[in-house]
C-alpha positions as protocol buffer text, in pm:
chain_id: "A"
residue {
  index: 1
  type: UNK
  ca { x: -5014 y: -9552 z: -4681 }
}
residue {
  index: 2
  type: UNK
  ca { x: -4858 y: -9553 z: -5073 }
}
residue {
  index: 3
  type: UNK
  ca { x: -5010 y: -9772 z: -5284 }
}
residue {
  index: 4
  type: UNK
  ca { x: -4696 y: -9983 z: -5275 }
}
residue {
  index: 5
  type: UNK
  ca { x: -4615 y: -9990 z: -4948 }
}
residue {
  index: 6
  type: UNK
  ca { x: -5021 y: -10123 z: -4988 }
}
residue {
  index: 7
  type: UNK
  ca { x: -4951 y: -10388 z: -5264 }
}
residue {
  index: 8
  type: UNK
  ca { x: -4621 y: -10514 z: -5040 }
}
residue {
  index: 9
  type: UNK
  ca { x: -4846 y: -10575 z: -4704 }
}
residue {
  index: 10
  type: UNK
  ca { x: -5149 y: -10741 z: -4959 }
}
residue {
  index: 11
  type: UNK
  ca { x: -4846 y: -10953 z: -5061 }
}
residue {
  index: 12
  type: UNK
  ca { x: -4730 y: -11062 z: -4736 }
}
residue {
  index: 13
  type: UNK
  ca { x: -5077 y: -11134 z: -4605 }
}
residue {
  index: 14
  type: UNK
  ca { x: -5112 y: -11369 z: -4895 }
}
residue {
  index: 15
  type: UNK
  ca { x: -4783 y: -11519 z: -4874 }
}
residue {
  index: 16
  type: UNK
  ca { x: -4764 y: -11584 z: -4468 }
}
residue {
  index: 17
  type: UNK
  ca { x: -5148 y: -11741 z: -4536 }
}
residue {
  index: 18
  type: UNK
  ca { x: -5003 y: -11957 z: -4815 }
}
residue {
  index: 19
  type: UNK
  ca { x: -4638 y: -12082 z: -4660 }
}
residue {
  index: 20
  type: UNK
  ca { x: -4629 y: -11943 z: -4305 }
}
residue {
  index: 21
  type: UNK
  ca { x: -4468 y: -11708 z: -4142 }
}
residue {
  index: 22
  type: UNK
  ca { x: -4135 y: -11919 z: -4142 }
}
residue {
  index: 23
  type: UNK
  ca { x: -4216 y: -11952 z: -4531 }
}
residue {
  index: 24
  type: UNK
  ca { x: -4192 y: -11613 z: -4583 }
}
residue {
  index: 25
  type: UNK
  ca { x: -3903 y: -11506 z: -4768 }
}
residue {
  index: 26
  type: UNK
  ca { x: -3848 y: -11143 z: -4889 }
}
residue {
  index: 27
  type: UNK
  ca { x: -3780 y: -11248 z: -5266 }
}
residue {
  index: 28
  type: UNK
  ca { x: -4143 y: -11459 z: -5265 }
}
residue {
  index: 29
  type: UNK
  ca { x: -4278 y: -11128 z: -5117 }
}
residue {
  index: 30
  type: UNK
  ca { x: -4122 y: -10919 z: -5403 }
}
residue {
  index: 31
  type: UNK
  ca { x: -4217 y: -11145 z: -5660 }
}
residue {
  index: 32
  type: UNK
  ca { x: -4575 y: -11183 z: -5546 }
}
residue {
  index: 33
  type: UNK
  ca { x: -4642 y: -10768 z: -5518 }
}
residue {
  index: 34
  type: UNK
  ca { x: -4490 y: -10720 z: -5827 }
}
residue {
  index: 35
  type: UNK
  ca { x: -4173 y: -10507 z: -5659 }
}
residue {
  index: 36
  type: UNK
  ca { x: -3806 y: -10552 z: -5632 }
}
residue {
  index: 37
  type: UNK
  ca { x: -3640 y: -10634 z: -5327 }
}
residue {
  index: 38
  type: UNK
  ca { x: -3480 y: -10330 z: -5290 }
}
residue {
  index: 39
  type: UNK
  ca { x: -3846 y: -10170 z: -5262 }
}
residue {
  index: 40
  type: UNK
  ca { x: -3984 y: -10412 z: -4974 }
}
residue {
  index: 41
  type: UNK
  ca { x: -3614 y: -10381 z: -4782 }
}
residue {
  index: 42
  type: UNK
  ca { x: -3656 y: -9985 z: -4822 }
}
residue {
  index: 43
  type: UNK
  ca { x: -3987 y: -9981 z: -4697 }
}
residue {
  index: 44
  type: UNK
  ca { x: -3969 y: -10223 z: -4356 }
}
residue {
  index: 45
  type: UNK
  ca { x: -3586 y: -10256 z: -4326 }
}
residue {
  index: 46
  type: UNK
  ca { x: -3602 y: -10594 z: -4261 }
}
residue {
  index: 47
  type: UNK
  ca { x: -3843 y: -10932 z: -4234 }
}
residue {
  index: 48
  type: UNK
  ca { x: -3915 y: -10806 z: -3877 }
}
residue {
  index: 49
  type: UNK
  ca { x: -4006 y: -10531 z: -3994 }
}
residue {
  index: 50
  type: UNK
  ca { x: -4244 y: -10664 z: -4255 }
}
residue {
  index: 51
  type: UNK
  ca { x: -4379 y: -10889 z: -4034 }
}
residue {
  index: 52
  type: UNK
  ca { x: -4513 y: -10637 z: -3733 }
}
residue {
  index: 53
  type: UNK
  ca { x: -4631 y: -10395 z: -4026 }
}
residue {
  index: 54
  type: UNK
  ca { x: -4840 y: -10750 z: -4181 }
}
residue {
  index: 55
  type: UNK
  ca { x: -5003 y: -10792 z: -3853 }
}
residue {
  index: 56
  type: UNK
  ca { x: -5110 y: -10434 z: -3795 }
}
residue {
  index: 57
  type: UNK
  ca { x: -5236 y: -10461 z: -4183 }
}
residue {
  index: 58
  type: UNK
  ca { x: -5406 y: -10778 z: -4156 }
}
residue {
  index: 59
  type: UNK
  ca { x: -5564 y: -10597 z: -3812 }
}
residue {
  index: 60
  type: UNK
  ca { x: -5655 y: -10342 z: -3964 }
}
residue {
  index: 61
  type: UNK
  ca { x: -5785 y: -10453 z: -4316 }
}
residue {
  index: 62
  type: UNK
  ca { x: -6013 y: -10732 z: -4020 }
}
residue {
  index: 63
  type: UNK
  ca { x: -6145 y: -10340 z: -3885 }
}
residue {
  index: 64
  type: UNK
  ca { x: -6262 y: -10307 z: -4242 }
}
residue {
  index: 65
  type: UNK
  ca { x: -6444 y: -10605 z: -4339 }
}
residue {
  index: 66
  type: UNK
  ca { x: -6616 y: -10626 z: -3961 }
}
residue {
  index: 67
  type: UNK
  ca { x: -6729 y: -10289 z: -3942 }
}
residue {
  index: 68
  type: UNK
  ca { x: -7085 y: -10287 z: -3815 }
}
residue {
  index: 69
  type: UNK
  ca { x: -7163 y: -10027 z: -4075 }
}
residue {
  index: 70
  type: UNK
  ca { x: -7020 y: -10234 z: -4379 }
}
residue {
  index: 71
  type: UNK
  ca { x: -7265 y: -10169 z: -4626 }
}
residue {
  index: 72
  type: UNK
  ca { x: -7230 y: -10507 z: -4762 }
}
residue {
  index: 73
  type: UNK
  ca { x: -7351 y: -10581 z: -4467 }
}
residue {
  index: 74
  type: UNK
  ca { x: -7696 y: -10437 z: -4408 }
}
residue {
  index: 75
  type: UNK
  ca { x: -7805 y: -10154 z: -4212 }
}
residue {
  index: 76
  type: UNK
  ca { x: -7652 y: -10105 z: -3900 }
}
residue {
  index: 77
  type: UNK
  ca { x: -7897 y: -10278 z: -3643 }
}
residue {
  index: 78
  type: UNK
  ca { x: -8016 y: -10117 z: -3364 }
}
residue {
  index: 79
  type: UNK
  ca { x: -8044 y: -10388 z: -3134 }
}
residue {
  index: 80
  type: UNK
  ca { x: -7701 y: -10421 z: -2950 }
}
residue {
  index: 81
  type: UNK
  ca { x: -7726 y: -10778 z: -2961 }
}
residue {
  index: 82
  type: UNK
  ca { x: -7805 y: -10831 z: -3325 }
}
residue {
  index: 83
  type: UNK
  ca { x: -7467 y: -10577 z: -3354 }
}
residue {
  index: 84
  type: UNK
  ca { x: -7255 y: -10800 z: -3141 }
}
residue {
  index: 85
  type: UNK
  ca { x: -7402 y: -11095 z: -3336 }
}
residue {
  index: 86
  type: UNK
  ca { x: -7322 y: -10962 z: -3641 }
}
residue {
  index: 87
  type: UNK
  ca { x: -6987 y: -10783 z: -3546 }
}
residue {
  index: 88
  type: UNK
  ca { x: -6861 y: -11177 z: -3475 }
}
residue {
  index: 89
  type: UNK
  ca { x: -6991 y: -11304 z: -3758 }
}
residue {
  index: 90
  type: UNK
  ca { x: -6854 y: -11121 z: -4024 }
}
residue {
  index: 91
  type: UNK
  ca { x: -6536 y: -11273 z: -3944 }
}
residue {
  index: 92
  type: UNK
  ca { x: -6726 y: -11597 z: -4136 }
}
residue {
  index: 93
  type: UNK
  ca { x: -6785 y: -11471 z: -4456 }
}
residue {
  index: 94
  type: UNK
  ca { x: -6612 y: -11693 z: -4755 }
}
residue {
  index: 95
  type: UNK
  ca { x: -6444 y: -11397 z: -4923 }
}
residue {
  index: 96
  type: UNK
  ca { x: -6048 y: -11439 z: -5042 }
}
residue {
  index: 97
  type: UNK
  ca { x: -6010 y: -11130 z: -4861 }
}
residue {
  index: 98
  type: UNK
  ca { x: -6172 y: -11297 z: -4533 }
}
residue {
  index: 99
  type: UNK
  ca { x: -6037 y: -11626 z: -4577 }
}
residue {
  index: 100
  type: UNK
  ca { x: -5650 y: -11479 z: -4645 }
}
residue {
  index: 101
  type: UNK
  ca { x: -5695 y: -11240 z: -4339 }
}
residue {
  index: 102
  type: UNK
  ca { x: -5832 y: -11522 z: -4111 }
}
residue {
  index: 103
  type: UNK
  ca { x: -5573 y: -11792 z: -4238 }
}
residue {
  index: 104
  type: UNK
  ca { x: -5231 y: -11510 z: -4187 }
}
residue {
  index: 105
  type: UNK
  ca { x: -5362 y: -11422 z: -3834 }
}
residue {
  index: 106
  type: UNK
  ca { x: -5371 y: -11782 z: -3766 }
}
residue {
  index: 107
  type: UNK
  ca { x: -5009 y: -11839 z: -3945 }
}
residue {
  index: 108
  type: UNK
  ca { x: -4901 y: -11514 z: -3710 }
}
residue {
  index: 109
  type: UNK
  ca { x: -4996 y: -11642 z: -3422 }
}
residue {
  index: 110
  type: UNK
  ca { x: -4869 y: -11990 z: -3443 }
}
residue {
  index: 111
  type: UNK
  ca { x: -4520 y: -11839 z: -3497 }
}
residue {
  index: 112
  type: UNK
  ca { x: -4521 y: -11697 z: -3161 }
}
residue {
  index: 113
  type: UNK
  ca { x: -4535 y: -11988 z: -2976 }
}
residue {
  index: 114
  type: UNK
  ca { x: -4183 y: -12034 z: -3030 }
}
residue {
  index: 115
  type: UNK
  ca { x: -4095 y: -11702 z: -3204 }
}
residue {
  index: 116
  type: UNK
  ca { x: -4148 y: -11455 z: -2960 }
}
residue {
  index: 117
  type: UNK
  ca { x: -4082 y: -11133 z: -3186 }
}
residue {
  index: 118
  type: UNK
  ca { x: -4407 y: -11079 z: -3237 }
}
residue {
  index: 119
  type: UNK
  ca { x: -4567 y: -11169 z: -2927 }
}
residue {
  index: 120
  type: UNK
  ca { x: -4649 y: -10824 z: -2788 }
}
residue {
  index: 121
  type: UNK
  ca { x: -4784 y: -10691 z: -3080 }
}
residue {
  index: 122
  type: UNK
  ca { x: -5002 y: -10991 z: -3130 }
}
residue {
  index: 123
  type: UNK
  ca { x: -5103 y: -10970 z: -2770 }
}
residue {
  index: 124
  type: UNK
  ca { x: -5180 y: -10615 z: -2801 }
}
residue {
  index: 125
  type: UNK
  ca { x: -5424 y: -10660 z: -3104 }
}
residue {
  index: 126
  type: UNK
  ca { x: -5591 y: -10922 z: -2902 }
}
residue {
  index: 127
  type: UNK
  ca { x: -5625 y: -10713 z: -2658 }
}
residue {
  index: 128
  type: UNK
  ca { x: -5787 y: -10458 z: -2861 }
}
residue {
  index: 129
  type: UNK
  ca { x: -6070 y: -10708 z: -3043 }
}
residue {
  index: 130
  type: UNK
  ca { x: -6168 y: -10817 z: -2730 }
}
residue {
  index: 131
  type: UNK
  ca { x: -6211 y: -10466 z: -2593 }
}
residue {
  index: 132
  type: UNK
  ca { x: -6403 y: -10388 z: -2879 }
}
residue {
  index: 133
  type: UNK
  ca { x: -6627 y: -10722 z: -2798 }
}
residue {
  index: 134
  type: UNK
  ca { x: -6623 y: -10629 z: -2452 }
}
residue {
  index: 135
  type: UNK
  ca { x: -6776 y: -10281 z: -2532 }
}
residue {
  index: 136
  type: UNK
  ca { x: -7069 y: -10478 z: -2770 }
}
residue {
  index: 137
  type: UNK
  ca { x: -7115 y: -10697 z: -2484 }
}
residue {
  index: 138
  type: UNK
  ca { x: -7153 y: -10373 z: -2206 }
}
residue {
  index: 139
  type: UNK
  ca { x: -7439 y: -10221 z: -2458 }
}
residue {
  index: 140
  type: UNK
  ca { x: -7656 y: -10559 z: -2439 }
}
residue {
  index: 141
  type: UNK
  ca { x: -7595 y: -10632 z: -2057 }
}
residue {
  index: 142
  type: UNK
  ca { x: -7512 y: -10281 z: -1967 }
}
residue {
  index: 143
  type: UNK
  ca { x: -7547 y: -10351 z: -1541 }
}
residue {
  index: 144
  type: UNK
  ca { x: -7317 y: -10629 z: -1603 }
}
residue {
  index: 145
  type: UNK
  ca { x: -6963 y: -10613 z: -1410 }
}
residue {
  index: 146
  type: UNK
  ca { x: -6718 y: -10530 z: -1613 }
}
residue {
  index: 147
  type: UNK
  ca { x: -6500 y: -10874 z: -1535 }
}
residue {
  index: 148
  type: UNK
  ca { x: -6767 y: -11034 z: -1626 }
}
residue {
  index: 149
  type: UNK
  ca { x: -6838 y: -10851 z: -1961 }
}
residue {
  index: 150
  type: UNK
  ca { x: -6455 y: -10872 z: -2026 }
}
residue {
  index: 151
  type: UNK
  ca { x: -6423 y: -11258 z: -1959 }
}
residue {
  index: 152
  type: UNK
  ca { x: -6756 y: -11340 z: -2210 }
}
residue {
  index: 153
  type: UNK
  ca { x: -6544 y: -11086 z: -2433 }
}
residue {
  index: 154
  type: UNK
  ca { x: -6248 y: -11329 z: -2434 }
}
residue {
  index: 155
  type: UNK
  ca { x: -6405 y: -11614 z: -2427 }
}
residue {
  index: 156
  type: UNK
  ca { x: -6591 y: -11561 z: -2749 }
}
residue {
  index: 157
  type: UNK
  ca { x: -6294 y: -11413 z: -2987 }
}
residue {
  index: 158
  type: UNK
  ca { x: -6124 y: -11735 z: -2869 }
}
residue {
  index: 159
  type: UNK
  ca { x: -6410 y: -11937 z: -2961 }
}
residue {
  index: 160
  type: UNK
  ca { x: -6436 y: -11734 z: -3269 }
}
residue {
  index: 161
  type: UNK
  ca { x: -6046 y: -11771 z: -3365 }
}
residue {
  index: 162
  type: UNK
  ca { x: -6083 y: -12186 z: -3288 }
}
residue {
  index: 163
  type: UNK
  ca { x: -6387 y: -12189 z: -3497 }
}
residue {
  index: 164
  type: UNK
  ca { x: -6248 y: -12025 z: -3790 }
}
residue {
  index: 165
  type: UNK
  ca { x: -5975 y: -12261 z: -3783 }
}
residue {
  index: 166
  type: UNK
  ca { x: -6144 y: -12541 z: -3785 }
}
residue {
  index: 167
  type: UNK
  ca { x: -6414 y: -12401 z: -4062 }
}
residue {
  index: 168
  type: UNK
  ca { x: -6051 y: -12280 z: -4288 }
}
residue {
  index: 169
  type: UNK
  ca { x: -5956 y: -12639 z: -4228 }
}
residue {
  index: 170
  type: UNK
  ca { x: -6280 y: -12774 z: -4359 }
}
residue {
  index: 171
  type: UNK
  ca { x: -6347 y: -12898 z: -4044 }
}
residue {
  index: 172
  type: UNK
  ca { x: -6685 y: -12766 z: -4016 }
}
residue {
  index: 173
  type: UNK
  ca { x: -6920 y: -12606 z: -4270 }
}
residue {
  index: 174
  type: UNK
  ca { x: -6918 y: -12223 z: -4277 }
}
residue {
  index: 175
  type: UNK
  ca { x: -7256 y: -12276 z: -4148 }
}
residue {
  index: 176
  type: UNK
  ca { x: -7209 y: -12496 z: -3870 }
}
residue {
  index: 177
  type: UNK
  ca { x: -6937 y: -12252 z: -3759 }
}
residue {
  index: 178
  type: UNK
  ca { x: -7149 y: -11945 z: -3770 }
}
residue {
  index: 179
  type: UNK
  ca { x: -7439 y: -12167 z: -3595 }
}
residue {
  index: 180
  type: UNK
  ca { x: -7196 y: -12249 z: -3346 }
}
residue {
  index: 181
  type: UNK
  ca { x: -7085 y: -11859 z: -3269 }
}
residue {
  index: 182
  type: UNK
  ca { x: -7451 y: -11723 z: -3300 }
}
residue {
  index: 183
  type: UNK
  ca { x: -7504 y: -11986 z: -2989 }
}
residue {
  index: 184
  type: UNK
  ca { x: -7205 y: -11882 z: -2823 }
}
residue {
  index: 185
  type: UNK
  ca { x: -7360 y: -11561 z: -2823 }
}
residue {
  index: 186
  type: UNK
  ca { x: -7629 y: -11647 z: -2653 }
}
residue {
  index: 187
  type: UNK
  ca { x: -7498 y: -11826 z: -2433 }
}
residue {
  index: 188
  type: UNK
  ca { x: -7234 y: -11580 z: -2300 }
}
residue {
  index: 189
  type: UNK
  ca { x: -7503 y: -11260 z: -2290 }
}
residue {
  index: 190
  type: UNK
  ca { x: -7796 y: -11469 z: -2123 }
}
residue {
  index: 191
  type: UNK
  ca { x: -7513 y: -11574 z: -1860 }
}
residue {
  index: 192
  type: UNK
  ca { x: -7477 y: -11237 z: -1777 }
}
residue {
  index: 193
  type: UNK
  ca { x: -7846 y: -11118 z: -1713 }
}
């Protein structure tokens, strides 16, 4: 990816976290990565455009920041269920970069309750993170049936979504929130001894 093909995306993420998808408007975007028009229109076409390319950025930039391995992080643990703890619970750090991500995946998936554009590509990258659970949750329970494993999978990156939102809201303390998930955790894993 170029650097300002970078800078547009880090612009939309912060703009669709600040106004909204429906508040996003391709001279805001310009302004706020430091481009002209013509540069964001040459490099996704149109607001469609920008706005599948912001999801898969905001997806992927998530892959960053929850990597297991993050060395911000700590080691990697070797417990599966410590990992799977952990994995879930990077996703309540209070970093910008965390709290921008969180809020625009919220904003994008808002919009497709009655803007279906996006709706595939949202429920695709659903999909994925709670494969991606799923597998965590396979390595701690690994005799578990698979339905099973996939349906604590779902459950908690729904929880996990819900609680975000209400801890962005200042709803609940970052604390209470990651309390909250660390308990969902066990719940959902001890279900499935």
């Amino acid at each position: 990816m170029t650097d300002r093909r970078r800078t547009i995306l880090e612009g939309a993420a912060r703009v669709i976290a600040r106004r909204g998808v429906r508040g996003l408007r391709v001279t805001e975007l310009a302004a706020e990565a430091g481009v002209s028009t013509a540069l964001v229109y040459y490099h996704f076409k149109d607001r469609p455009g920008i706005l599948r390319q912001a999801l898969a950025f905001i997806g992927d930039r998530a892959d960053r920041y929850t990597e297991p391995s993050d060395a911000a992080a700590g080691p990697h643990p070797a417990d599966p269920r410590e990992l799977l703890e952990r994995t879930l619970l990077l996703e309540f750090q209070d970093l910008p970069e965390v709290r921008e991500n969180s809020t625009a995946w919220g904003e994008l998936r808002a919009h497709t309750v009655f803007d279906p554009e996006l709706r595939e590509e949202l429920a695709a990258a659903g999909a994925a993170w709670a494969a991606e659970v799923a597998e965590l949750i396979a390595a701690v329970r690994p005799g578990a049936a698979a339905a099973e494993v996939t349906g604590a999978a779902e459950r908690l990156t729904a929880l996990l979504e819900g609680l975000s939102v209400r801890w962005l809201s200042g709803l609940l303390p970052l604390g209470h929130a990651r309390h909250l998930m660390r308990e969902a955790v066990r719940v959902e894993v001890d279900r499935l001894s």
